[in-house]
Tab-separated table of C-alpha atoms in Angstrom:
chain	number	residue	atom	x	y	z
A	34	UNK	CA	27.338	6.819	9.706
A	35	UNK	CA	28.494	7.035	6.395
A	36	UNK	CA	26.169	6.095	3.449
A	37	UNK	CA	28.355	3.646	2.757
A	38	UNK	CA	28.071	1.519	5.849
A	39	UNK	CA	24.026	2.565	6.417
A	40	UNK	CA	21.772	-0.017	6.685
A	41	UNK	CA	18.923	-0.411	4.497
A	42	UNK	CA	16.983	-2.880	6.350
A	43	UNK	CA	12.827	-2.419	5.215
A	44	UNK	CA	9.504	-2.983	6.623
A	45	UNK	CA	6.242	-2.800	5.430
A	46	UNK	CA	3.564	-1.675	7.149
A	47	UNK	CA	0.040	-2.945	5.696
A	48	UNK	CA	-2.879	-1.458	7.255
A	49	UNK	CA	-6.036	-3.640	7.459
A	50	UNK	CA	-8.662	-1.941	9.988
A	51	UNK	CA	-10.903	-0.336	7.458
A	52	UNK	CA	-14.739	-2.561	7.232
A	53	UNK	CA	-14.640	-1.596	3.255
A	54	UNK	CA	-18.415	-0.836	3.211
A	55	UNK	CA	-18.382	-0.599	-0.886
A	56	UNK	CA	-17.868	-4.182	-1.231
A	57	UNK	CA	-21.036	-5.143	0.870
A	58	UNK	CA	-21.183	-6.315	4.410
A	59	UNK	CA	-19.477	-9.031	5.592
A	60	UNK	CA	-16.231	-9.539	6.939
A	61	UNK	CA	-13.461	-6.495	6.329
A	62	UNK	CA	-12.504	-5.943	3.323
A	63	UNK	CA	-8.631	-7.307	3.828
A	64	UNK	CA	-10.206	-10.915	4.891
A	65	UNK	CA	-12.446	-10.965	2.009
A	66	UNK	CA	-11.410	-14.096	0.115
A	67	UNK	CA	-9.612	-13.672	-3.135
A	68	UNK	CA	-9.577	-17.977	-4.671
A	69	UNK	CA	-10.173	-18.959	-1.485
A	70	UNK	CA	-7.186	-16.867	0.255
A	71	UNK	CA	-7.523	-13.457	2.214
A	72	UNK	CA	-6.729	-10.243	0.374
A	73	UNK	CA	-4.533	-10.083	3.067
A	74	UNK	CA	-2.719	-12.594	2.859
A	75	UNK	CA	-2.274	-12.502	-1.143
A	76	UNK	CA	-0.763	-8.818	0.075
A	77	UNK	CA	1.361	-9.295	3.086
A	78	UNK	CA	2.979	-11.973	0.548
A	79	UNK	CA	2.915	-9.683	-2.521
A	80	UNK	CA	5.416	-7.481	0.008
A	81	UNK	CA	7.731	-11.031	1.830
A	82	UNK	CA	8.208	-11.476	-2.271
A	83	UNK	CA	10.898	-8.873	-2.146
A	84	UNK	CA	14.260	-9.571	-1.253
A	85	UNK	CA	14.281	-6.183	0.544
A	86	UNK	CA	11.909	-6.650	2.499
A	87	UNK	CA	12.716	-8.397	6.218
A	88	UNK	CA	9.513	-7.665	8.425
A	89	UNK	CA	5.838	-6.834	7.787
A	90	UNK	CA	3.657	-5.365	10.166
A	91	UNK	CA	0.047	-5.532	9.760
A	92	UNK	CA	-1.928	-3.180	11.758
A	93	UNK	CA	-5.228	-4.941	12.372
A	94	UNK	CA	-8.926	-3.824	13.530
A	95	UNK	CA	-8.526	-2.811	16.826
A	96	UNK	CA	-10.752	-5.674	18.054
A	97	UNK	CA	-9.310	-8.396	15.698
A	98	UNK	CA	-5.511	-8.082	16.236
A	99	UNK	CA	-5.724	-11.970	17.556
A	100	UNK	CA	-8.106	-13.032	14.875
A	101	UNK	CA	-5.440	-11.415	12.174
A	102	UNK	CA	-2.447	-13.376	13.706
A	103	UNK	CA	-4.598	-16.410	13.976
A	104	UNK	CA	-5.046	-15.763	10.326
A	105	UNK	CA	-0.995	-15.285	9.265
A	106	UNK	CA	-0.122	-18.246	11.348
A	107	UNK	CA	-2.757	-20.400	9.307
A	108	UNK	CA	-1.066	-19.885	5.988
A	109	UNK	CA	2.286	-20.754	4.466
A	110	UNK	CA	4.900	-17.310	4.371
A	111	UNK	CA	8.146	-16.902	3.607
A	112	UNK	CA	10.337	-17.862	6.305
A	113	UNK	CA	12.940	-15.256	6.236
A	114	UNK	CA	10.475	-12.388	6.531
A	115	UNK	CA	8.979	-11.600	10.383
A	116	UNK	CA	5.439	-11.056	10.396
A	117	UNK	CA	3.639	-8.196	13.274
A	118	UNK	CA	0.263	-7.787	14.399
A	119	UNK	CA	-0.744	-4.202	16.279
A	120	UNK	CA	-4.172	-3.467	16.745
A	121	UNK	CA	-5.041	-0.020	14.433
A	122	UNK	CA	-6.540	2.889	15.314
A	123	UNK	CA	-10.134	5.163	14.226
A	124	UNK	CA	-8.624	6.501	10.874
A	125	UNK	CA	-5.870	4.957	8.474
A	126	UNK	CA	-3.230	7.623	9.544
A	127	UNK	CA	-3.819	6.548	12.903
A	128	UNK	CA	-3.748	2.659	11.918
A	129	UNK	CA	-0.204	3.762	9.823
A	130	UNK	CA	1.342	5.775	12.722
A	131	UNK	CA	0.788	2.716	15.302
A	132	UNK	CA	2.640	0.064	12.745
A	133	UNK	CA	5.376	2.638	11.762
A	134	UNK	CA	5.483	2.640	15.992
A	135	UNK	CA	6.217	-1.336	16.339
A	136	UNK	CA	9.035	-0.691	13.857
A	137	UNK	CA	12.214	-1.670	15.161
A	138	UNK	CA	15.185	0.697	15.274
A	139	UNK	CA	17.272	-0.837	12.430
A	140	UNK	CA	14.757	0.193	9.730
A	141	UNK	CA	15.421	2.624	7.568
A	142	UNK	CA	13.296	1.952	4.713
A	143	UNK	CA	9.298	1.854	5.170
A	144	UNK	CA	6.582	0.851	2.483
A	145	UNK	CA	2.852	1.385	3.321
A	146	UNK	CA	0.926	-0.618	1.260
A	147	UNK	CA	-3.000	-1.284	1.043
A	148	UNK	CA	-4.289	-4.409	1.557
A	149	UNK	CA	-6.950	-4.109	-0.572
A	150	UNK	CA	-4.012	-4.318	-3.309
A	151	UNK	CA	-3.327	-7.800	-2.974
A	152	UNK	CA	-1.909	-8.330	-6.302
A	153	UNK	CA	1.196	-6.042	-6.661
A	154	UNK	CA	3.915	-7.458	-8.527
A	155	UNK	CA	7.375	-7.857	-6.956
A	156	UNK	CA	9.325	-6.254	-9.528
A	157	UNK	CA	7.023	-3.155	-8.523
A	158	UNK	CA	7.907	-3.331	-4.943
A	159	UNK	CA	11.357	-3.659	-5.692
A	160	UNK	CA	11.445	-0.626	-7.621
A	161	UNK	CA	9.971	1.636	-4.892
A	162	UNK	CA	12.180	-0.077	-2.376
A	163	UNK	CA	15.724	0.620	-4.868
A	164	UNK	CA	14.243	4.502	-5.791
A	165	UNK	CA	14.226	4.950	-1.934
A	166	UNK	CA	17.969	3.361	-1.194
A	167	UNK	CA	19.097	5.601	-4.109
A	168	UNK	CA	17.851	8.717	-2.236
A	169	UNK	CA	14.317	9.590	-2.415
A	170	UNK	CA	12.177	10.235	0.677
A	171	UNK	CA	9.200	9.487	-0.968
A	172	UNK	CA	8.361	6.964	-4.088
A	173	UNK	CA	4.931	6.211	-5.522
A	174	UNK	CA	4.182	3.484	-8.408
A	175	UNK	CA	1.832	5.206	-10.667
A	176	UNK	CA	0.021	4.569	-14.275
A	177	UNK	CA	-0.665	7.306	-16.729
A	178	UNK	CA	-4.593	7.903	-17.078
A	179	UNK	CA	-6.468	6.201	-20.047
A	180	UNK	CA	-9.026	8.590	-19.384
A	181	UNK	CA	-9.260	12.216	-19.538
A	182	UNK	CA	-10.319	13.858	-16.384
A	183	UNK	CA	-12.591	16.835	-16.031
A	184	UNK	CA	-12.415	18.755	-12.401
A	185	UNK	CA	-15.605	19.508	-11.275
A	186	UNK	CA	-17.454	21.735	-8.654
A	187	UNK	CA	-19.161	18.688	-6.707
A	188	UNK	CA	-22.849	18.587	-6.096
A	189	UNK	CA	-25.366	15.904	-4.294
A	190	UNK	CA	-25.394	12.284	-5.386
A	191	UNK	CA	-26.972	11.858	-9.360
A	192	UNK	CA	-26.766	15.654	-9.998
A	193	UNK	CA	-25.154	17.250	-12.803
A	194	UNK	CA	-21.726	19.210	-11.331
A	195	UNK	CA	-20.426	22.189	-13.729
A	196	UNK	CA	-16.989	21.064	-15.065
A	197	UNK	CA	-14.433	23.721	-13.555
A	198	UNK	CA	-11.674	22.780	-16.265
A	199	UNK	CA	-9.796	20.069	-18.216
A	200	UNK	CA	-6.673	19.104	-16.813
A	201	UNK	CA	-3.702	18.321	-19.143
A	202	UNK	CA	-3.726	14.252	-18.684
A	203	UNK	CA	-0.412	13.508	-19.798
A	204	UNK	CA	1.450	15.299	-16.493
A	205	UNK	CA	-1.470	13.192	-14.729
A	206	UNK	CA	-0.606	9.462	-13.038
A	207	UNK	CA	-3.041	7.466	-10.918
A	208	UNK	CA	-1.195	6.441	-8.096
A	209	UNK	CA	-0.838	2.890	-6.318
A	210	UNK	CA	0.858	0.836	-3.236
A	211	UNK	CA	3.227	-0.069	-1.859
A	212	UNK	CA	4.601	3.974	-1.552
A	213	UNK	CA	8.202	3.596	0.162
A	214	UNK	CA	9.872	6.320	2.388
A	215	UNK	CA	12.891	6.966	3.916
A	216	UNK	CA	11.853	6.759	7.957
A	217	UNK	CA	12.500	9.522	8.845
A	218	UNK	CA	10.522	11.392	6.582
A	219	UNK	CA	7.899	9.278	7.229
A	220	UNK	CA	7.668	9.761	10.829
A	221	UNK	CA	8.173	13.475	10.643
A	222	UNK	CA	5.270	13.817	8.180
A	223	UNK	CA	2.690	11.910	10.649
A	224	UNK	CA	3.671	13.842	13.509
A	225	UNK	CA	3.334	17.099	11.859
A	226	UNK	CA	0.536	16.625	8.820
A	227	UNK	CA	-3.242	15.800	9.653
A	228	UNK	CA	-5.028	14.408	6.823
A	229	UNK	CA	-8.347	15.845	6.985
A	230	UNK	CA	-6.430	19.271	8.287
A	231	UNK	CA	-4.334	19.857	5.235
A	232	UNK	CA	-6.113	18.344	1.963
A	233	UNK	CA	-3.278	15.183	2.132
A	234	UNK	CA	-4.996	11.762	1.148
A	235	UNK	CA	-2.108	9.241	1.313
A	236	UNK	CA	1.215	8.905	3.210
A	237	UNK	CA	2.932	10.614	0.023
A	238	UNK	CA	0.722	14.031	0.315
A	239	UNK	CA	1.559	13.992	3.715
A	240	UNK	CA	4.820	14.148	2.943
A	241	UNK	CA	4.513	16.632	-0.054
A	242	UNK	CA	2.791	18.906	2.895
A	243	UNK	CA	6.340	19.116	4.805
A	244	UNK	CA	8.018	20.512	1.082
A	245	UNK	CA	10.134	17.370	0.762
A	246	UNK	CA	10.509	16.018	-2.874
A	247	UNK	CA	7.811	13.005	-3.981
A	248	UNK	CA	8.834	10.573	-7.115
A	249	UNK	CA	7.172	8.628	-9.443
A	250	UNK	CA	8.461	4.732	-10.405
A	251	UNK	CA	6.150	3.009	-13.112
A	252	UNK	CA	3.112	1.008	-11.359
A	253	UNK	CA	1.372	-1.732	-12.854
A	254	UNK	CA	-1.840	-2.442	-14.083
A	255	UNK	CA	-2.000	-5.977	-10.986
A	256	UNK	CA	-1.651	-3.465	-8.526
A	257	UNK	CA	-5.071	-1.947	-8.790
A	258	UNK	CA	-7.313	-2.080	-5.621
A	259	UNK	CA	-10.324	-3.960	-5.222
A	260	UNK	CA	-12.697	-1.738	-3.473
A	261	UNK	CA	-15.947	-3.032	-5.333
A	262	UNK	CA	-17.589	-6.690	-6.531
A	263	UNK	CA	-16.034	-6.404	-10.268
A	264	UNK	CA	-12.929	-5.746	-9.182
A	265	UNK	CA	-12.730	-9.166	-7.093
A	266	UNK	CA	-13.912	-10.395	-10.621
A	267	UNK	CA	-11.051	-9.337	-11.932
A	268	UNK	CA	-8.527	-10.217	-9.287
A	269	UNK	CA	-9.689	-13.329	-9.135
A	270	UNK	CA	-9.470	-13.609	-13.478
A	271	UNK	CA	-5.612	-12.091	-12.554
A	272	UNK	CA	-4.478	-15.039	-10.413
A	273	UNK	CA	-6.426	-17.681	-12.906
A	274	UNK	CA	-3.957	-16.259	-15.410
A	275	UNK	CA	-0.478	-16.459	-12.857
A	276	UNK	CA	-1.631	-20.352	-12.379
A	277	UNK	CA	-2.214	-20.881	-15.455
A	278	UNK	CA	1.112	-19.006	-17.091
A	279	UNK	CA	3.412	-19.179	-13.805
A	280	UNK	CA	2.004	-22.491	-11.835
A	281	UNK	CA	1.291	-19.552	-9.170
């Protein structure tokens, strides 16, 4: 098939069986509620925003996959974007293999985004979905570092750890969601890379681990995750701001 005539029909996948101990017990962290919505709904319609994007899988605890469509039938999503529920697995890659499983033939573009980033802009999806079509088997949105990082030899919890060096900051980025592949590089990389087994800690590394070329698209500073209390502070101070600027 020519490129041409290729379709370029995308999924997401959105993986939602982590508990997200940081942020307390309670519910997981994806149904956490973010002004009185689930993260995870805020971010399986952060992804139905795009134009791109026609289906979204969400990959579920593997106890809760009726609770989670119980949940996505419940609220208002866009109508021309079909909505999956799988039940995940032990580990994330596990959770991402089984929703890049339930995709259907006809995609050829796949983002993997975290729930717990339920405030991506679209323009930022869109970007990683247009850097794949144009040829990329891997995209990341990423921010330059404010910060300058030291890389250290880690020790126990509240110890000083010697600092090993200095890295130079401005080749550094602090990568987000959603990352977008072509398929089949994504499904090559999970059936050859383990996570723990090779040092990868995203879908990207894993790809980086087969020797196929990563890119960078500019993130944004909406699509950070909320993994502790202040940072559902500040989500929730993000989307006073949309409603108050956009009516959102």
């Amino acid at each position: 098939m020519s490129d041409q005539s290729r379709p370029y029909r995308t999924a997401a996948v959105i993986p939602a069986a982590g508990r997200g101990v940081r942020l307390g017990p309670g519910a997981p962290k994806a149904l956490r509620a973010l002004s009185g919505t689930p993260m995870l709904i805020h971010a399986v319609r952060a992804m139905a925003a795009s134009r791109y994007v026609s289906l979204v899988v969400v990959v579920a605890p593997p106890d809760g996959a009726p609770e989670v469509k119980h949940l996505l039938d419940e609220h208002a999503l866009p109508e021309r974007t079909d909505y999956v529920v799988v039940p995940g697995g032990d580990t994330r890659q596990e959770s991402v293999g089984l929703g890049i499983d339930a995709l259907p033939e006809d995609i050829s573009v796949v983002l993997v985004h975290d729930a717990a980033r339920p405030l991506v802009p679209v323009d930022t999806v869109d970007a990683v979905i247009e850097a794949v079509r144009d040829g990329a088997p891997a995209v990341v949105p990423a921010l330059p570092l404010a910060d300058t990082v030291k890389e250290v030899e880690p020790g126990a919890p509240g110890t000083p750890e010697p600092v090993l060096g200095t890295p130079v900051r401005a080749r550094l980025r602090a990568v987000q969601t959603p990352q977008g592949f072509d398929r089949d590089t994504l499904v090559r990389a999970h059936a050859t890379v383990a996570v723990d087994g090779d040092g990868a800690t995203d879908d990207a590394g894993m790809v980086e681990q087969l020797g196929a070329p990563v890119v960078v698209v500019p993130g944004h500073e909406e699509a950070f995750k909320v993994t502790r209390p202040l940072d559902l502070v500040l989500a929730e101070a993000v989307l006073a701001r949309r409603r108050a600027n956009d009516g959102f």
